[in-house]
PDB file of C-alpha atoms in Angstrom:
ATOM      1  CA  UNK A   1      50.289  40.732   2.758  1.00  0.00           C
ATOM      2  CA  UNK A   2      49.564  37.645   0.346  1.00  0.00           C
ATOM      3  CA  UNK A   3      47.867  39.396  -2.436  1.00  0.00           C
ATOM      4  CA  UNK A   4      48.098  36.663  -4.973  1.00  0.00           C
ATOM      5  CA  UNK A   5      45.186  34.954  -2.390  1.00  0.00           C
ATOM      6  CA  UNK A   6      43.036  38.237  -1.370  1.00  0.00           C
ATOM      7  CA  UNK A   7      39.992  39.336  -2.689  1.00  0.00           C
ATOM      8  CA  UNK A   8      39.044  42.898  -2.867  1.00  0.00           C
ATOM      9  CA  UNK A   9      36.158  44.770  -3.302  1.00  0.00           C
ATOM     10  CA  UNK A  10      35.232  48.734  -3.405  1.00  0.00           C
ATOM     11  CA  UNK A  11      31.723  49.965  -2.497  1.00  0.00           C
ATOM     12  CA  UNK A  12      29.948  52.857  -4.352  1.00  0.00           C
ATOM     13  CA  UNK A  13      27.067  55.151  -3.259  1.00  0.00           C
ATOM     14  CA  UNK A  14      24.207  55.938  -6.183  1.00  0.00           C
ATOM     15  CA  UNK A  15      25.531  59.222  -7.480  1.00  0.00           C
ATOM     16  CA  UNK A  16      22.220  61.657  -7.701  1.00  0.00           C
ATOM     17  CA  UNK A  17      24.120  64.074  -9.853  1.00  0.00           C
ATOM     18  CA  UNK A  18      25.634  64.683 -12.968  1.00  0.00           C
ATOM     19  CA  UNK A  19      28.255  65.825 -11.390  1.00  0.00           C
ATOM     20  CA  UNK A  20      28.422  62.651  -8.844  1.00  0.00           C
ATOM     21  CA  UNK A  21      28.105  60.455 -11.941  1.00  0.00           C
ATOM     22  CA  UNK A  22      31.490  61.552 -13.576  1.00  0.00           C
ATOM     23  CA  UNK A  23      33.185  61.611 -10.027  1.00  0.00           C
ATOM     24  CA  UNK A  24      32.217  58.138  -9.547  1.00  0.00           C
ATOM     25  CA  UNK A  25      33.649  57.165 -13.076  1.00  0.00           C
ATOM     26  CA  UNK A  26      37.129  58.561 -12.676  1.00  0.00           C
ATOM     27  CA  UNK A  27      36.637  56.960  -9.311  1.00  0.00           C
ATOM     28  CA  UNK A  28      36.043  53.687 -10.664  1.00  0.00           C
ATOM     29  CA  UNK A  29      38.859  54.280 -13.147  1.00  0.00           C
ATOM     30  CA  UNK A  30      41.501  54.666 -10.135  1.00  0.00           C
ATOM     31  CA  UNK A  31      40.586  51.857  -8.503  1.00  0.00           C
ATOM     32  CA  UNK A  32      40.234  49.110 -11.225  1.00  0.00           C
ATOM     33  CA  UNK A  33      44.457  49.087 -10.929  1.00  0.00           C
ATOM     34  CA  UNK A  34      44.161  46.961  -8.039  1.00  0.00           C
ATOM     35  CA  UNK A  35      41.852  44.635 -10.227  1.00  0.00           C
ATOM     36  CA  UNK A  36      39.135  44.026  -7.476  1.00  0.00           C
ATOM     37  CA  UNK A  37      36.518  40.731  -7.004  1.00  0.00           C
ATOM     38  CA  UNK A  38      34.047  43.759  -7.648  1.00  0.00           C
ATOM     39  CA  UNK A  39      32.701  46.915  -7.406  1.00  0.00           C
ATOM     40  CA  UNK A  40      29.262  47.115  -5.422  1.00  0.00           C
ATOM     41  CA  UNK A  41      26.896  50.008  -5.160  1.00  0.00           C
ATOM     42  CA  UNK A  42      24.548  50.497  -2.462  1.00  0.00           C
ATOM     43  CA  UNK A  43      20.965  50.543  -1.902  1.00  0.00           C
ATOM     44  CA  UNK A  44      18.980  53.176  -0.264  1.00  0.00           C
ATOM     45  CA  UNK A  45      16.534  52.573   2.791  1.00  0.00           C
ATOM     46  CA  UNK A  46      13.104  51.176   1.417  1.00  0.00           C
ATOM     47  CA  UNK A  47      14.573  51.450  -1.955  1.00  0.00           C
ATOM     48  CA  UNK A  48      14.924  54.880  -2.626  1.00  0.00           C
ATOM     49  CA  UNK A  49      17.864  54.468  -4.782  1.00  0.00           C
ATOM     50  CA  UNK A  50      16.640  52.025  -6.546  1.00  0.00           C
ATOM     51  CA  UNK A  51      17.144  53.346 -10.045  1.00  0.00           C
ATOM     52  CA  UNK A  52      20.602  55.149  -9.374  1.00  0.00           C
ATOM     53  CA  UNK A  53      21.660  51.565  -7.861  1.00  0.00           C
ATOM     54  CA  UNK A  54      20.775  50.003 -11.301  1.00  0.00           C
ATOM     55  CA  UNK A  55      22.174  52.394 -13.577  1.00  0.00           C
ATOM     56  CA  UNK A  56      25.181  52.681 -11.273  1.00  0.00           C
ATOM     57  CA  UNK A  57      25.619  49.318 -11.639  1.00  0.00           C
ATOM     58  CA  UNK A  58      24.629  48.121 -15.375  1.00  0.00           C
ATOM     59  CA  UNK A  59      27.444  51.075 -16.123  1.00  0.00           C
ATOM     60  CA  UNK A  60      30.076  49.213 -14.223  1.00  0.00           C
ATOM     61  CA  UNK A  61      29.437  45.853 -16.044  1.00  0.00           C
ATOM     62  CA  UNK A  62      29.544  47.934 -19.410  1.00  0.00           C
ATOM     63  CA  UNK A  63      32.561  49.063 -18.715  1.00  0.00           C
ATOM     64  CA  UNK A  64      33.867  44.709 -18.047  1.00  0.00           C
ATOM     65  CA  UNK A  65      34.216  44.523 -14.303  1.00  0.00           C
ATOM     66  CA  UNK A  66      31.758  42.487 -11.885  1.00  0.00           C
ATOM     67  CA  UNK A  67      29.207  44.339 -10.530  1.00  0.00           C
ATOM     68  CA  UNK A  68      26.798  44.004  -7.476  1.00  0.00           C
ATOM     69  CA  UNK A  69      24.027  45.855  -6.612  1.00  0.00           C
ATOM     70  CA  UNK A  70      22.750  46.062  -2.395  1.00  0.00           C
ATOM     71  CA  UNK A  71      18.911  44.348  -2.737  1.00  0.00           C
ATOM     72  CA  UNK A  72      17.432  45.903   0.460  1.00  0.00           C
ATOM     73  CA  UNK A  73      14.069  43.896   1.171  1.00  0.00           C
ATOM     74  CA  UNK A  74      12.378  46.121   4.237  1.00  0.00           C
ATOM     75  CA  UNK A  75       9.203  48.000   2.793  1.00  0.00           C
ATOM     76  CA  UNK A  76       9.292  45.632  -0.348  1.00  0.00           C
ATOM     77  CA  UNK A  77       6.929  42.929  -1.876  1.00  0.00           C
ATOM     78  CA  UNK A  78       7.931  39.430  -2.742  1.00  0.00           C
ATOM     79  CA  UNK A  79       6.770  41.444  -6.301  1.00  0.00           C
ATOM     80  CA  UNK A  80       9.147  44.252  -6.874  1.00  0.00           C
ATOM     81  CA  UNK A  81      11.920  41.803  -5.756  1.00  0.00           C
ATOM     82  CA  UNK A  82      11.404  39.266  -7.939  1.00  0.00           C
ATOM     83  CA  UNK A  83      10.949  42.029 -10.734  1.00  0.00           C
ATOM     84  CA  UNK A  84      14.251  43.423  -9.751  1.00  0.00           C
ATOM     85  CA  UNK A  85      15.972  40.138  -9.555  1.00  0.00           C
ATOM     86  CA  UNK A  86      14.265  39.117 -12.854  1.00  0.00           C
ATOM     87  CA  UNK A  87      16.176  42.377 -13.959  1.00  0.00           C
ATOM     88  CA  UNK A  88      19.736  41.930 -12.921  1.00  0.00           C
ATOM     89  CA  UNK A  89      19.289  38.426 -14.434  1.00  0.00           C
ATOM     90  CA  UNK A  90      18.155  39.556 -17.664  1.00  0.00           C
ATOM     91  CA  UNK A  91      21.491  42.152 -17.718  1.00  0.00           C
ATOM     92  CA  UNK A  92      24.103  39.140 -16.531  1.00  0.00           C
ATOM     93  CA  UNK A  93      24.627  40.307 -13.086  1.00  0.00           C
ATOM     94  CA  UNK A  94      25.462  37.500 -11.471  1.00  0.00           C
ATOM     95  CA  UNK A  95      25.979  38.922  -7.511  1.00  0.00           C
ATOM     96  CA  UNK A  96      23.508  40.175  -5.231  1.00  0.00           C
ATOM     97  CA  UNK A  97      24.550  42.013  -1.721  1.00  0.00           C
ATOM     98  CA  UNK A  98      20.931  40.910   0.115  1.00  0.00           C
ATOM     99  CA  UNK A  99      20.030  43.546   3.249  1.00  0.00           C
ATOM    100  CA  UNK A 100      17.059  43.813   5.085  1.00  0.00           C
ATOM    101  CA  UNK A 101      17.680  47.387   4.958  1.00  0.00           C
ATOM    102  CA  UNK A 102      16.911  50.159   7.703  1.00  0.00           C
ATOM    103  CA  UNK A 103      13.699  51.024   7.979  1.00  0.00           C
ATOM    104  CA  UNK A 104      12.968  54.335   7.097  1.00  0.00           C
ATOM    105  CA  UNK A 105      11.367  57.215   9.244  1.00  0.00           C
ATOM    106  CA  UNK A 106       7.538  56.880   9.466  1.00  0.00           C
ATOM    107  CA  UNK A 107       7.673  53.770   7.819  1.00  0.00           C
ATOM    108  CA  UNK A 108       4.327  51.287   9.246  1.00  0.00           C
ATOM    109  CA  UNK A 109       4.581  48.711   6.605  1.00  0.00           C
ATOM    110  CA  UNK A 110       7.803  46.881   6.795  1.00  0.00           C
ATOM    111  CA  UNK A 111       6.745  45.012   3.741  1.00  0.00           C
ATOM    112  CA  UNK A 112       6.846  41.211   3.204  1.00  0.00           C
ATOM    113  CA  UNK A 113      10.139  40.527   4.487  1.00  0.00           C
ATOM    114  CA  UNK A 114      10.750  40.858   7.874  1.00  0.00           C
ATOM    115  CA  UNK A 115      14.652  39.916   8.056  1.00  0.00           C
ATOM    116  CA  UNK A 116      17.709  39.484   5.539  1.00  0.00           C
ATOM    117  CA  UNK A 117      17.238  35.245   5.918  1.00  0.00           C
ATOM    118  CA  UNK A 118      14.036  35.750   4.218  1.00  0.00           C
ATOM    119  CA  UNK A 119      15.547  37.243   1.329  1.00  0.00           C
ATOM    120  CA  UNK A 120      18.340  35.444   0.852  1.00  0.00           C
ATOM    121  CA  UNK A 121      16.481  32.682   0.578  1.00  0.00           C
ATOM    122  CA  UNK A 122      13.411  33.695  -1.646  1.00  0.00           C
ATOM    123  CA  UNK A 123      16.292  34.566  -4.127  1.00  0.00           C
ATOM    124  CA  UNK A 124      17.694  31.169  -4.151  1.00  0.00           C
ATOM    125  CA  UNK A 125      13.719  29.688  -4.603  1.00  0.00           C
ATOM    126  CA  UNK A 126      13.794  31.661  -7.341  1.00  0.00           C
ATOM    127  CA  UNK A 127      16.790  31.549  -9.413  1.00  0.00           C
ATOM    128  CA  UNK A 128      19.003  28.559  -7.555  1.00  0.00           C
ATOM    129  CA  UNK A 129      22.702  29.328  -7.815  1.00  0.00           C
ATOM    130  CA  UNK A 130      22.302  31.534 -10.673  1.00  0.00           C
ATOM    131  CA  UNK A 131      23.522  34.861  -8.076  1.00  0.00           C
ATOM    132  CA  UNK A 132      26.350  34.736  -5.700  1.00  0.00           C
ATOM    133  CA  UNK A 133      25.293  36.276  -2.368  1.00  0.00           C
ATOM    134  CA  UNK A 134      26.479  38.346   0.144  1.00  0.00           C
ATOM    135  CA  UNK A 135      25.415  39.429   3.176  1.00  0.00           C
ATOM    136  CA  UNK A 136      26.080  41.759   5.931  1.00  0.00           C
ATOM    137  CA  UNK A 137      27.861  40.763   9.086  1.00  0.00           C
ATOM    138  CA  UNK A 138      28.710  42.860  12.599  1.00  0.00           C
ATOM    139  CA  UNK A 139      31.528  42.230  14.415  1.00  0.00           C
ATOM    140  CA  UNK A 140      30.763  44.761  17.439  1.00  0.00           C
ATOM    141  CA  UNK A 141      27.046  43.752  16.861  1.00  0.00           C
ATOM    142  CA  UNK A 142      23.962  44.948  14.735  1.00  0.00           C
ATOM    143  CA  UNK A 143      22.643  48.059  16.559  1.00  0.00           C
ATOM    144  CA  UNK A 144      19.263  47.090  16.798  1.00  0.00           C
ATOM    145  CA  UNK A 145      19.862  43.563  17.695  1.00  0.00           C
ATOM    146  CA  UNK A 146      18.139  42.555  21.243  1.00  0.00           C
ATOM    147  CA  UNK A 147      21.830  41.241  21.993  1.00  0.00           C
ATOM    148  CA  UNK A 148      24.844  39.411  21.329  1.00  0.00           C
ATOM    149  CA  UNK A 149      23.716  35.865  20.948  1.00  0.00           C
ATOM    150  CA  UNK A 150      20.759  37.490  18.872  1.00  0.00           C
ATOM    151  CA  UNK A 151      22.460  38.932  16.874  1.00  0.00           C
ATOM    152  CA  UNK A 152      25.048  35.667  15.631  1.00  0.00           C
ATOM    153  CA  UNK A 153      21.869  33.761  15.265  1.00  0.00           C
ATOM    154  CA  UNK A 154      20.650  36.186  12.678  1.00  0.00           C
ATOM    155  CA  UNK A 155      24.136  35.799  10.532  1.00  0.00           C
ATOM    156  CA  UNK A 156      23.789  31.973  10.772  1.00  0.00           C
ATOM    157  CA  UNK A 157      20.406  32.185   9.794  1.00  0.00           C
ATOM    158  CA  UNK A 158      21.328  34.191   6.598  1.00  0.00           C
ATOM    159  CA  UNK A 159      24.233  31.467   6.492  1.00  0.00           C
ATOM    160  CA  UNK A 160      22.263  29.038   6.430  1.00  0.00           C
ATOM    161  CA  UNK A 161      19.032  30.278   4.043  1.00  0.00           C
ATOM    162  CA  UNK A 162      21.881  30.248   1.034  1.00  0.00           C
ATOM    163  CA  UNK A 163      24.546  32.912   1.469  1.00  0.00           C
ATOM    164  CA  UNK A 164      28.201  32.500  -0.040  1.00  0.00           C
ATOM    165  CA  UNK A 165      30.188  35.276   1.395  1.00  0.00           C
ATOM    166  CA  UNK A 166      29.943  38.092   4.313  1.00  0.00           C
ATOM    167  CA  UNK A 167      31.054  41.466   4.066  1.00  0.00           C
ATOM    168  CA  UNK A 168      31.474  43.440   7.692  1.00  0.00           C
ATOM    169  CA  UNK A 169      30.473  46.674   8.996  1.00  0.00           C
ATOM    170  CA  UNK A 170      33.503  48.558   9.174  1.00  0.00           C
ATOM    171  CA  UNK A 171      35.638  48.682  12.652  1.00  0.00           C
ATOM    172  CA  UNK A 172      39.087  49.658  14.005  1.00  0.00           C
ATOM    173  CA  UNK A 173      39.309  46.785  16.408  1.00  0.00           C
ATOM    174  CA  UNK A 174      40.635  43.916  14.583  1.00  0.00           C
ATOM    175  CA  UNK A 175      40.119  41.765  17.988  1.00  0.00           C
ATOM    176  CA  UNK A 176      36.382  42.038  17.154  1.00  0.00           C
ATOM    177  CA  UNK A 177      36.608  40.834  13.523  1.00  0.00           C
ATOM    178  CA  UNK A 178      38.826  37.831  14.781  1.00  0.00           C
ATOM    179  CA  UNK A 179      35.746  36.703  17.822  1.00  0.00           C
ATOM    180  CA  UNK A 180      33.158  37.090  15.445  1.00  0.00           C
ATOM    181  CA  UNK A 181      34.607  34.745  13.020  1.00  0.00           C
ATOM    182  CA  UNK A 182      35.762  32.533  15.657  1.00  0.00           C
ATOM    183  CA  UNK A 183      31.995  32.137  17.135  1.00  0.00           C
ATOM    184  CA  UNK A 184      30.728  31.776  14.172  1.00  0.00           C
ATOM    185  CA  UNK A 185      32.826  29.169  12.797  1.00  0.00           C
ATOM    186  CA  UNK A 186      32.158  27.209  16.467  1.00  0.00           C
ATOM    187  CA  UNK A 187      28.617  26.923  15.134  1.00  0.00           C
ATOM    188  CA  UNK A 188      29.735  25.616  11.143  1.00  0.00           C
ATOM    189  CA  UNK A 189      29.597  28.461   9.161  1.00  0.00           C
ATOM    190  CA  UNK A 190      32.119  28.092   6.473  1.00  0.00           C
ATOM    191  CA  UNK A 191      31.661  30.635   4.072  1.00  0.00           C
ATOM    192  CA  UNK A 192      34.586  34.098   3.934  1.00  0.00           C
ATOM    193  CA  UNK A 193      33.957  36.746   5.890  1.00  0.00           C
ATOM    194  CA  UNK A 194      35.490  39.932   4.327  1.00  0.00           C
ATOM    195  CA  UNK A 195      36.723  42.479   6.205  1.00  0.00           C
ATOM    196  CA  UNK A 196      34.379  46.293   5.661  1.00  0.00           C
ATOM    197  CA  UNK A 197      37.445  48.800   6.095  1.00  0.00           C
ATOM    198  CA  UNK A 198      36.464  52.489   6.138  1.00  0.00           C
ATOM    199  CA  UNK A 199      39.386  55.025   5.218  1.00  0.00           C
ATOM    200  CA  UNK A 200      39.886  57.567   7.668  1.00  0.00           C
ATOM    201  CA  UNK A 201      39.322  60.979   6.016  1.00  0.00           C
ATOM    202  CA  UNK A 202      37.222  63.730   8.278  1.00  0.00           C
ATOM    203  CA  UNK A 203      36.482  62.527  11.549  1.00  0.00           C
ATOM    204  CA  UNK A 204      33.543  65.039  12.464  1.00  0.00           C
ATOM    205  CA  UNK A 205      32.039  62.610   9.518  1.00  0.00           C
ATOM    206  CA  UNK A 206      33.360  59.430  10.769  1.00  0.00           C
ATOM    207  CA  UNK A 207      31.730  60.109  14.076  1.00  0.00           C
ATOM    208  CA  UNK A 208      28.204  60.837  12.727  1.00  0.00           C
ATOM    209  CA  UNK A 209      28.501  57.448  10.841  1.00  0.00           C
ATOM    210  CA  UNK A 210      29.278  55.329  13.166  1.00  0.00           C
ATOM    211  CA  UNK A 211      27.076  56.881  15.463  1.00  0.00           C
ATOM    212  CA  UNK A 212      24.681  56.245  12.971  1.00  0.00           C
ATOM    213  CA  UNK A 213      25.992  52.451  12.286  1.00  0.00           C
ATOM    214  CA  UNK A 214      26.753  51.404  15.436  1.00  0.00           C
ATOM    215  CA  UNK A 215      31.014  50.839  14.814  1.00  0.00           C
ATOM    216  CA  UNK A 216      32.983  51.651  17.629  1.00  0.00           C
ATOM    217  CA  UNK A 217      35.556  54.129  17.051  1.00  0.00           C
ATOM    218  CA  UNK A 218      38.116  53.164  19.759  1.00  0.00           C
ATOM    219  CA  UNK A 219      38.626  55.762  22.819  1.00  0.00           C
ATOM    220  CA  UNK A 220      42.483  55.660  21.576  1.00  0.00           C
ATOM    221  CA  UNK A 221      41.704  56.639  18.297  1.00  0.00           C
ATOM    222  CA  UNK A 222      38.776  58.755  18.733  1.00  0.00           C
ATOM    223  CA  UNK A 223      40.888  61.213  21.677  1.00  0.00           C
ATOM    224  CA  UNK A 224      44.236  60.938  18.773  1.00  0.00           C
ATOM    225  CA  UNK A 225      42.123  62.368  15.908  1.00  0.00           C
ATOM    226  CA  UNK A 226      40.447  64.888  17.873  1.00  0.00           C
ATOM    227  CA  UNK A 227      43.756  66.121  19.173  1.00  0.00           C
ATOM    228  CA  UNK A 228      44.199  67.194  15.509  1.00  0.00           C
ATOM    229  CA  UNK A 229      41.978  69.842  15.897  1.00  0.00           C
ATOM    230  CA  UNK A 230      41.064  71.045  12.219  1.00  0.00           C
ATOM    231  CA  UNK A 231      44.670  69.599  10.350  1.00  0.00           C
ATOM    232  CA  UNK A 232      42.612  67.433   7.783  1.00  0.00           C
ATOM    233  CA  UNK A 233      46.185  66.744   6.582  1.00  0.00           C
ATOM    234  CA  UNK A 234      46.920  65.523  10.001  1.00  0.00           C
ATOM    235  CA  UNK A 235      43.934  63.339  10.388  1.00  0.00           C
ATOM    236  CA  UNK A 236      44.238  61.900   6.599  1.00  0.00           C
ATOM    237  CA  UNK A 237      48.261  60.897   7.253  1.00  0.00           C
ATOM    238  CA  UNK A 238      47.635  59.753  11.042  1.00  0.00           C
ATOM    239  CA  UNK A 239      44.375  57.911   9.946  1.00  0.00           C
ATOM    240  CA  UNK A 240      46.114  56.515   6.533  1.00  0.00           C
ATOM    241  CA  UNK A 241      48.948  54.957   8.986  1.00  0.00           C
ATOM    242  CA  UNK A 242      45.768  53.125  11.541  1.00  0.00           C
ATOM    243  CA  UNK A 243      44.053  51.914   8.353  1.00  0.00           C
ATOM    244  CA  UNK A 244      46.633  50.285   7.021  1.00  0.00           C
ATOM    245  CA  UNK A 245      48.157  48.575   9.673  1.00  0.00           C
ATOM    246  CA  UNK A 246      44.529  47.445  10.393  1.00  0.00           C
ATOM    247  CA  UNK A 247      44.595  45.826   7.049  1.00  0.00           C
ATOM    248  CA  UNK A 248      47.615  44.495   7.774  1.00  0.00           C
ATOM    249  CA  UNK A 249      47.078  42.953  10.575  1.00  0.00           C
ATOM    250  CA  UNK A 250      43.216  41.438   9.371  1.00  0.00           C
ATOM    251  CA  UNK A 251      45.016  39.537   6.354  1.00  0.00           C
ATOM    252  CA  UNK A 252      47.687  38.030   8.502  1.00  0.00           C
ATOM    253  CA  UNK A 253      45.682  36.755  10.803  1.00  0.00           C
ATOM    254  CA  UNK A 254      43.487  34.863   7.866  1.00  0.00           C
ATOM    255  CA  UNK A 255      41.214  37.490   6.731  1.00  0.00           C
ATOM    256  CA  UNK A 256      40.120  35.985   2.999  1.00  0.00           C
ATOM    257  CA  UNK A 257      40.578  39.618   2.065  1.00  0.00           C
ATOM    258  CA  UNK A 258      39.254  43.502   2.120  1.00  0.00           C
ATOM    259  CA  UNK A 259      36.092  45.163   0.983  1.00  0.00           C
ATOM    260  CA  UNK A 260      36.709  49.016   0.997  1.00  0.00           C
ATOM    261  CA  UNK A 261      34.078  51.571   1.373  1.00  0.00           C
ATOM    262  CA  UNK A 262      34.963  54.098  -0.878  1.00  0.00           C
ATOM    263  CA  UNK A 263      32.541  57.251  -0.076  1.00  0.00           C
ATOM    264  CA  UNK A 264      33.193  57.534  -4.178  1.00  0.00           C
ATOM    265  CA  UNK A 265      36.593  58.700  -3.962  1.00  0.00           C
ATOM    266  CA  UNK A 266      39.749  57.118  -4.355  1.00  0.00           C
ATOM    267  CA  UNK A 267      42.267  58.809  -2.657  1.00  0.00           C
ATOM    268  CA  UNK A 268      42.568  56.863   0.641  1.00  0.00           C
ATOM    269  CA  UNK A 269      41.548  53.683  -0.674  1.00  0.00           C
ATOM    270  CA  UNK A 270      44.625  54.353  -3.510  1.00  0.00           C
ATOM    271  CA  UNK A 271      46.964  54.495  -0.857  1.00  0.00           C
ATOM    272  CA  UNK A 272      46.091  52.057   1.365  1.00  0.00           C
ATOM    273  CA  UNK A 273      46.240  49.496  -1.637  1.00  0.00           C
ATOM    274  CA  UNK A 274      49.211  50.665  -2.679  1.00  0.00           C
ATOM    275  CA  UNK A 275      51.197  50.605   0.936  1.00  0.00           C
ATOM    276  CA  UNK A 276      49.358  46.867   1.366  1.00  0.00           C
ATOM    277  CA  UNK A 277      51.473  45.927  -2.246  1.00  0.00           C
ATOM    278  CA  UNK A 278      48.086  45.310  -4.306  1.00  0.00           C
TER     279      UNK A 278
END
């Protein structure tokens, strides 16, 4: 792996505890070794982490790394965006990760943005190139998309509204990563498309998220770790080994780079750096 050339990136979840708060720290700790791009922290649905997101983040620049909080826009006003935005300017954040968001349960009013495009570009109408943005990308396909061809015209719309990077839902089928990039090159997008790599931990969790998400967790892996029965060790070392080489193989086929999701632990994403040479 060329790591003088790849970027890397760890995601963070909004701690809602004390507790979660000093995990997250030593968690950032670990993981600054490996000097990422930066660290980003996510955004719940509608906003309901709004204020962990922001004090997550305003920590992390504190502390001197780059920091960027998720800016979901479903269930919001063109108001409490700009206010946020306004915000993070104000503090010297100078990324944005721009969702639409899932919408959450019950939810009538989806607010005044409909889709991610919209966002991305009221925040360039409002502060030009003062934010670098990224978006989100699916290489096996948004789950709620209509279909296939739907679903690449939403990323080149987002593209194409003012974007400067992509970061993917996680997969284990590096095929997929390669054809999405591929197709959406064919129709001029330009800008990186980072690699989402999820360690491989406790795969009764796994499962529920990517049921959840939509990633495919590949027959041949999915039958492998079940085998394991309950050996966490087992799972951790076998899924350790299919992470890696995954990474592995992503870079050398011209992946700009990796964006980890960390789950707020460093363990697996330690180790996977470290057998990668970062």
């Amino acid at each position: 792996m060329t790591t003088s050339k790849s970027h890397i990136s760890f995601e963070f979840f909004p701690p809602k505890t004390q507790e979660g708060v000093e995990k997250l720290r030593a968690t950032r700790q670990a993981l600054a070794q490996f000097k990422p791009e930066f660290f980003s922290v996510t955004f719940g649905a509608g906003g309901t982490t709004q204020e962990g997101t922001r004090n997550a983040v305003l920590e992390i620049q504190r502390e001197g790394f780059s920091a960027a909080p998720h800016l979901s826009c479903i269930g919001s006003t063109r108001e409490a965006i700009a206010a946020l935005l306004a915000d993070y300017r104000e503090h010297g954040i100078r990324r944005i990760v721009a969702l639409r968001g899932d919408i959450p349960s019950g939810m009538v009013d989806v607010g005044e943005f409909r889709y991610a495009n919209e966002l991305v570009a009221f925040i360039r109408e409002q502060h030009g190139d003062w934010f670098r943005i990224e978006v989100a990308a699916y290489p096996e396909y948004h789950p709620q998309s209509a279909n296939a061809e739907a679903d690449i015209r939403n990323f080149v719309a987002k593209v194409n509204a003012g974007a400067d990077a992509a970061i993917t839902q996680y997969f284990f089928n590096a095929d997929a990563y390669f054809r999405f990039v591929d197709e959406v090159r064919a129709r001029g997008v330009n800008v990186p498309i980072y690699p989402g790599i999820m360690p491989i931990q406790n795969f009764s969790q796994l499962s529920r998220f990517s049921d959840m998400c939509g990633a495919e967790i590949p027959r041949w892996l999915r039958l492998r770790l079940a085998s394991f029965g309950d050996d966490s060790a087992a799972i951790r070392a076998y899924g350790l080994d299919v992470v890696t080489e995954l990474c592995d193989k992503l870079v050398a086929g011209g992946a700009p780079g990796l964006h980890f999701y960390t789950l707020n632990a460093s363990g697996a994403v330690s180790t996977v750096c470290q057998r990668l040479g970062l």
